[in-house]
């Protein structure tokens, strides 16, 4: 697994180990060794020789390629984002081809753009003309993964993750980060200043659903997959105001303020409001388990434990 020390890698690594054996999943990232992620190797995915050495030494037969620069950071460092997101991906695709290995590489709601149809939901196959560097790399990544499957028979698979919400690892510089940060501030300070406007609706997903979906797609019968890469998956949609209202059911004093960041707002405004995930449901049985009330109850409980903050009444307070 590349990018294993990021938000979307920190939790799947233990989940995959529980399923396939602890020593059978090697975590790697650019970051220095992370003891909790052992076995772990520090590895730059833009270095094909280093990737090849590590893959050969460990007999890699499946890659989970999670290393990336996310949307907001990518706008600040577009060339670095291009280098990590595109060179990193092509290196791993080549390695998967050479080793006849399977590859999971996630896309994002960011692969869509302002011309994408929005109502009633953004279709699986539709116009994709993203306007952010991150989005450009994501749509190119979807096409490359399809190309490696069609041209070389590599078993590439992927989903378009919505904004991911988790209490374990902090988010890494995206536009949906507010939906994680808000929980930390709600528990610690009782208030939060959001960088997106109150009516900005986006697709979001709780990490347990994202991990389960990833594993289910990788284990799905290949004969059932018509799309393979870049499946729309969805669980819930909300605005900052709706998320705050759901948090207030547990923390009635919680206050949400707004100071809109024009750059991140423009990115969010170019993304879908709701994905149509019927292809994932039909082709490999995707179904989310967490909706907004369940997400908020679990996040406040688990993050409260982590931060040693007691939420009065816990999940029961919302009922
Ligand atoms: P993150 O920023 O939290 O983690 C990315 C990791 O990649 C970091 O730990 C970073 O150190 C590592 N990395 C950066 N450059 C590297 C390099 N050259 N070599 C090796 N590692 C490098 O991002 P994330 O949220 O964990 O995202 C993982 C994947 O999921 C990405 O492909 C992202 O586009 C996708 N995704 C995430 C979300 C989300 O909400 N988190 C939503 C949609 C898609
Ligand atoms: C981001 O906001 O950049 C990510 C994503 C939706 O891809 N969380």
XYZ file of C-alpha atoms and ligand atoms in Angstrom:
371
model
C 0.000 0.000 0.000
C 1.359 3.399 -0.978
C 0.285 6.547 0.886
C -0.552 4.303 3.845
C 0.116 7.014 6.441
C -2.567 9.321 5.029
C -6.227 9.669 5.979
C -7.509 6.983 3.631
C -4.601 4.553 4.249
C -4.208 4.529 8.024
C -7.388 2.517 8.615
C -7.498 0.200 5.584
C -4.015 -1.141 6.331
C -5.125 -2.814 9.622
C -8.415 -3.873 8.000
C -6.564 -5.610 5.160
C -4.165 -7.209 7.652
C -7.031 -8.576 9.714
C -8.386 -10.154 6.526
C -5.271 -11.348 4.699
C -2.697 -11.777 7.492
C -0.669 -9.128 9.295
C 2.613 -9.805 7.520
C 0.977 -9.931 4.098
C 0.232 -6.195 3.894
C 3.195 -3.850 3.576
C 2.431 -0.211 4.364
C 4.533 2.457 2.656
C 4.542 6.243 2.520
C 6.884 9.161 1.951
C 6.663 9.860 5.680
C 9.326 8.508 8.057
C 8.565 5.167 9.736
C 5.194 5.043 11.486
C 5.461 2.388 14.247
C 1.690 1.709 14.378
C 1.763 0.829 10.665
C 4.570 -1.781 10.878
C 5.480 -3.601 8.660
C 6.229 -0.260 7.024
C 8.743 1.091 4.554
C 9.493 4.708 3.668
C 8.979 4.908 -0.072
C 8.549 7.634 -2.691
C 6.047 6.479 -5.319
C 7.582 8.820 -7.900
C 10.788 6.727 -7.751
C 10.144 3.695 -10.008
C 13.382 1.918 -9.093
C 12.670 2.106 -5.363
C 9.085 0.951 -5.922
C 10.321 -1.977 -8.008
C 12.914 -3.014 -5.396
C 10.386 -2.989 -2.547
C 7.735 -4.808 -4.598
C 10.232 -7.509 -5.607
C 11.638 -7.909 -2.101
C 8.151 -8.468 -0.678
C 6.655 -10.428 -3.595
C 3.867 -7.881 -4.105
C 0.854 -9.250 -5.992
C -1.703 -6.512 -5.209
C -1.235 -2.747 -4.944
C -3.422 -0.295 -3.061
C -2.143 2.996 -4.445
C -3.275 5.764 -2.077
C -0.367 8.224 -2.330
C -1.643 11.540 -3.671
C -1.833 15.292 -3.152
C -5.442 16.314 -2.451
C -7.477 19.163 -3.940
C -6.659 22.211 -1.804
C -2.953 21.376 -1.504
C -2.830 20.617 -5.223
C -4.010 24.143 -6.038
C -1.143 25.513 -3.950
C 1.438 23.137 -5.464
C 0.057 22.144 -8.885
C 3.329 20.854 -10.337
C 4.076 18.745 -7.287
C 0.507 17.415 -7.387
C 0.936 16.517 -11.048
C 4.217 14.769 -10.267
C 2.897 12.727 -7.327
C -0.569 11.978 -8.720
C 0.441 11.188 -12.310
C 4.040 9.915 -12.108
C 3.236 7.941 -8.960
C 0.255 6.311 -10.647
C 2.001 5.428 -13.908
C 4.881 3.913 -11.917
C 2.496 1.690 -9.975
C 0.541 0.781 -13.126
C 3.777 -0.287 -14.835
C 4.766 -2.315 -11.808
C 1.357 -3.985 -11.733
C 1.761 -4.809 -15.435
C 5.259 -6.250 -14.945
C 4.261 -8.273 -11.900
C 0.794 -9.299 -13.216
C -0.560 -7.790 -10.032
C -3.957 -6.313 -9.171
C -4.278 -2.598 -8.467
C -6.766 -0.531 -6.510
C -6.466 3.185 -7.196
C -9.141 5.583 -5.960
C -10.630 8.430 -7.916
C -12.810 11.121 -6.362
C -15.896 13.292 -6.742
C -13.216 15.769 -7.891
C -13.065 13.971 -11.254
C -16.195 15.925 -12.235
C -16.455 19.589 -13.123
C -18.824 22.511 -13.523
C -20.287 21.131 -16.797
C -21.169 17.785 -15.190
C -24.922 17.115 -14.878
C -26.011 17.477 -11.234
C -29.742 16.807 -10.971
C -31.179 14.576 -9.697
C -27.767 12.872 -9.309
C -24.481 12.813 -11.240
C -24.501 9.695 -13.464
C -21.759 7.056 -13.558
C -20.849 7.878 -17.165
C -21.146 11.561 -17.982
C -19.279 14.772 -18.810
C -16.032 15.111 -16.819
C -14.191 18.373 -17.305
C -12.709 19.143 -13.875
C -11.190 22.574 -13.322
C -8.779 21.778 -10.446
C -5.324 20.225 -10.879
C -6.375 17.451 -8.487
C -9.463 16.770 -10.612
C -7.418 16.736 -13.801
C -5.086 14.115 -12.302
C -8.038 12.068 -11.053
C -9.832 11.900 -14.392
C -6.545 11.123 -16.151
C -5.926 8.416 -13.552
C -9.317 6.844 -14.259
C -8.503 6.722 -17.973
C -5.009 5.322 -17.390
C -6.362 2.574 -15.153
C -8.932 1.665 -17.835
C -6.191 1.736 -20.468
C -3.914 -0.640 -18.512
C -6.806 -3.051 -18.112
C -7.882 -2.944 -21.768
C -4.388 -2.864 -23.289
C -2.400 -5.084 -20.899
C -5.042 -6.990 -18.944
C -4.013 -5.511 -15.591
C -6.701 -6.120 -12.950
C -7.262 -2.438 -12.154
C -10.225 -1.432 -9.979
C -11.315 1.784 -8.350
C -14.076 3.917 -6.871
C -14.782 7.625 -6.809
C -14.627 8.257 -3.073
C -16.768 11.082 -1.717
C -15.309 13.233 1.090
C -14.122 10.714 3.689
C -14.801 11.226 7.398
C -12.802 9.473 10.087
C -11.728 9.937 13.691
C -8.431 8.063 13.304
C -6.227 10.037 10.901
C -6.585 13.743 10.104
C -7.429 14.772 6.535
C -4.566 15.721 4.251
C -5.402 19.039 2.562
C -8.715 18.571 0.773
C -11.854 20.624 0.212
C -14.008 18.272 2.293
C -11.672 18.493 5.327
C -14.162 20.756 7.138
C -16.428 17.742 7.692
C -13.718 16.144 9.862
C -12.324 19.312 11.492
C -15.809 20.329 12.653
C -15.976 17.321 15.023
C -12.649 18.142 16.705
C -13.709 21.764 17.244
C -17.234 20.833 18.344
C -15.830 18.560 21.055
C -12.957 20.790 22.169
C -14.276 24.345 21.752
C -18.002 24.020 21.098
C -17.708 26.098 17.932
C -16.172 25.956 14.474
C -15.531 28.363 11.614
C -16.238 26.660 8.296
C -14.353 27.561 5.110
C -17.281 26.496 2.865
C -20.614 28.320 2.666
C -23.587 27.013 4.628
C -25.479 25.710 1.566
C -22.602 23.795 -0.061
C -23.892 20.244 -0.483
C -21.361 17.483 -1.186
C -21.234 13.689 -1.100
C -19.598 12.334 2.062
C -18.865 8.887 3.499
C -17.857 7.432 6.857
C -14.538 5.573 6.713
C -15.902 2.115 7.691
C -18.132 2.192 4.600
C -15.204 3.318 2.405
C -12.979 0.497 3.666
C -15.684 -2.134 3.280
C -16.513 -0.888 -0.227
C -12.847 -1.004 -1.225
C -12.437 -4.580 -0.035
C -15.748 -5.678 -1.590
C -14.776 -4.233 -4.964
C -11.329 -5.874 -4.853
C -12.910 -9.226 -3.984
C -15.759 -8.936 -6.519
C -16.039 -11.448 -9.348
C -14.228 -9.790 -12.281
C -16.842 -11.170 -14.678
C -19.502 -8.980 -13.031
C -17.559 -5.716 -13.480
C -18.473 -3.655 -16.502
C -16.906 -0.397 -15.276
C -13.982 -1.685 -13.153
C -12.445 1.703 -12.446
C -14.015 4.817 -11.054
C -17.304 3.484 -9.729
C -19.478 6.218 -8.230
C -20.172 5.254 -4.613
C -22.381 7.298 -2.302
C -23.592 7.181 1.280
C -24.917 10.619 2.311
C -25.048 14.217 1.158
C -25.114 17.252 3.424
C -24.272 20.935 3.725
C -22.218 22.428 6.577
C -25.474 23.764 8.067
C -27.073 20.291 7.998
C -23.982 18.709 9.559
C -24.010 21.329 12.322
C -27.711 20.651 12.988
C -26.969 16.924 13.309
C -24.092 17.649 15.743
C -26.401 19.933 17.778
C -28.638 16.954 18.510
C -25.771 15.704 20.703
C -24.105 19.022 21.580
C -26.963 21.582 21.720
C -24.599 24.496 22.452
C -22.488 23.914 19.323
C -22.148 27.016 17.138
C -21.062 27.130 13.502
C -19.598 30.283 11.917
C -18.568 30.823 8.314
C -15.486 32.429 6.767
C -15.583 31.281 3.162
C -12.268 30.508 1.489
C -12.838 31.471 -2.182
C -10.401 28.869 -3.534
C -11.925 25.892 -1.723
C -15.459 27.223 -2.294
C -14.817 27.376 -6.051
C -13.565 23.786 -6.002
C -16.595 22.591 -4.024
C -18.989 24.469 -6.321
C -17.532 22.597 -9.312
C -18.207 19.161 -7.739
C -21.409 17.081 -7.835
C -24.058 17.447 -5.124
C -24.994 13.761 -5.218
C -23.547 10.783 -7.076
C -25.703 8.131 -8.717
C -24.107 4.916 -7.464
C -26.442 2.464 -9.213
C -23.619 0.905 -11.308
C -21.690 -0.034 -8.130
C -24.884 -1.389 -6.563
C -25.704 -3.476 -9.641
C -22.217 -4.718 -10.560
C -20.770 -5.610 -7.146
C -23.509 -5.080 -4.582
C -22.361 -1.774 -3.071
C -24.573 -0.513 -0.224
C -23.601 2.021 2.481
C -24.372 1.363 6.148
C -23.876 4.826 7.660
C -26.196 7.775 7.056
C -25.736 11.242 8.571
C -27.261 10.535 12.031
C -25.288 7.276 12.376
C -22.060 8.970 11.253
C -22.445 11.853 13.715
C -23.303 9.592 16.648
C -20.323 7.316 16.026
C -17.856 10.139 15.293
C -18.757 12.031 18.466
C -18.559 8.889 20.570
C -15.239 7.597 19.160
C -13.555 10.971 18.805
C -14.831 11.941 22.256
C -13.074 8.850 23.654
C -9.897 9.700 21.744
C -9.886 13.314 22.951
C -11.151 12.306 26.417
C -14.255 14.505 26.032
C -17.560 13.064 27.240
C -20.580 13.663 25.015
C -23.577 13.814 27.350
C -25.986 11.018 26.529
C -23.706 9.791 23.715
C -25.526 8.426 20.702
C -28.774 8.162 22.716
C -29.045 11.939 22.919
C -29.922 12.115 19.242
C -32.877 9.773 19.468
P -3.759 12.088 2.414
O -3.244 13.396 1.932
O -4.334 11.995 3.780
O -2.652 10.979 2.298
C -1.849 10.849 1.152
C -0.554 10.222 1.584
O 0.280 10.170 0.433
C 0.187 11.032 2.651
O 0.424 10.230 3.796
C 1.471 11.448 1.965
O 2.605 11.438 2.812
C 1.596 10.385 0.887
N 2.439 10.827 -0.215
C 2.500 12.055 -0.794
N 3.446 12.062 -1.743
C 3.988 10.826 -1.772
C 4.999 10.211 -2.538
N 5.676 10.898 -3.473
N 5.292 8.920 -2.313
C 4.625 8.213 -1.368
N 3.659 8.746 -0.588
C 3.352 10.043 -0.804
O -4.834 11.608 1.322
P -5.933 10.493 1.540
O -7.163 11.172 1.980
O -5.381 9.382 2.349
O -6.147 10.040 0.021
C -5.760 8.755 -0.430
C -6.377 8.513 -1.782
O -7.791 8.580 -1.685
C -5.975 9.563 -2.833
O -5.862 8.945 -4.087
C -7.152 10.492 -2.847
O -7.293 11.151 -4.077
C -8.291 9.532 -2.607
N -9.470 10.202 -2.085
C -9.501 10.630 -0.800
C -10.644 11.280 -0.334
C -10.749 11.786 1.082
O -11.773 12.420 1.416
N -9.767 11.529 1.946
C -11.741 11.465 -1.186
C -11.638 11.042 -2.504
C -10.508 10.378 -2.941
C -10.613 16.513 -1.292
O -11.422 17.274 -0.725
O -9.699 16.892 -2.024
C -10.823 15.033 -1.105
C -11.648 14.493 -2.201
C -13.112 14.619 -2.154
O -11.117 13.967 -3.152
N -11.392 14.816 0.189
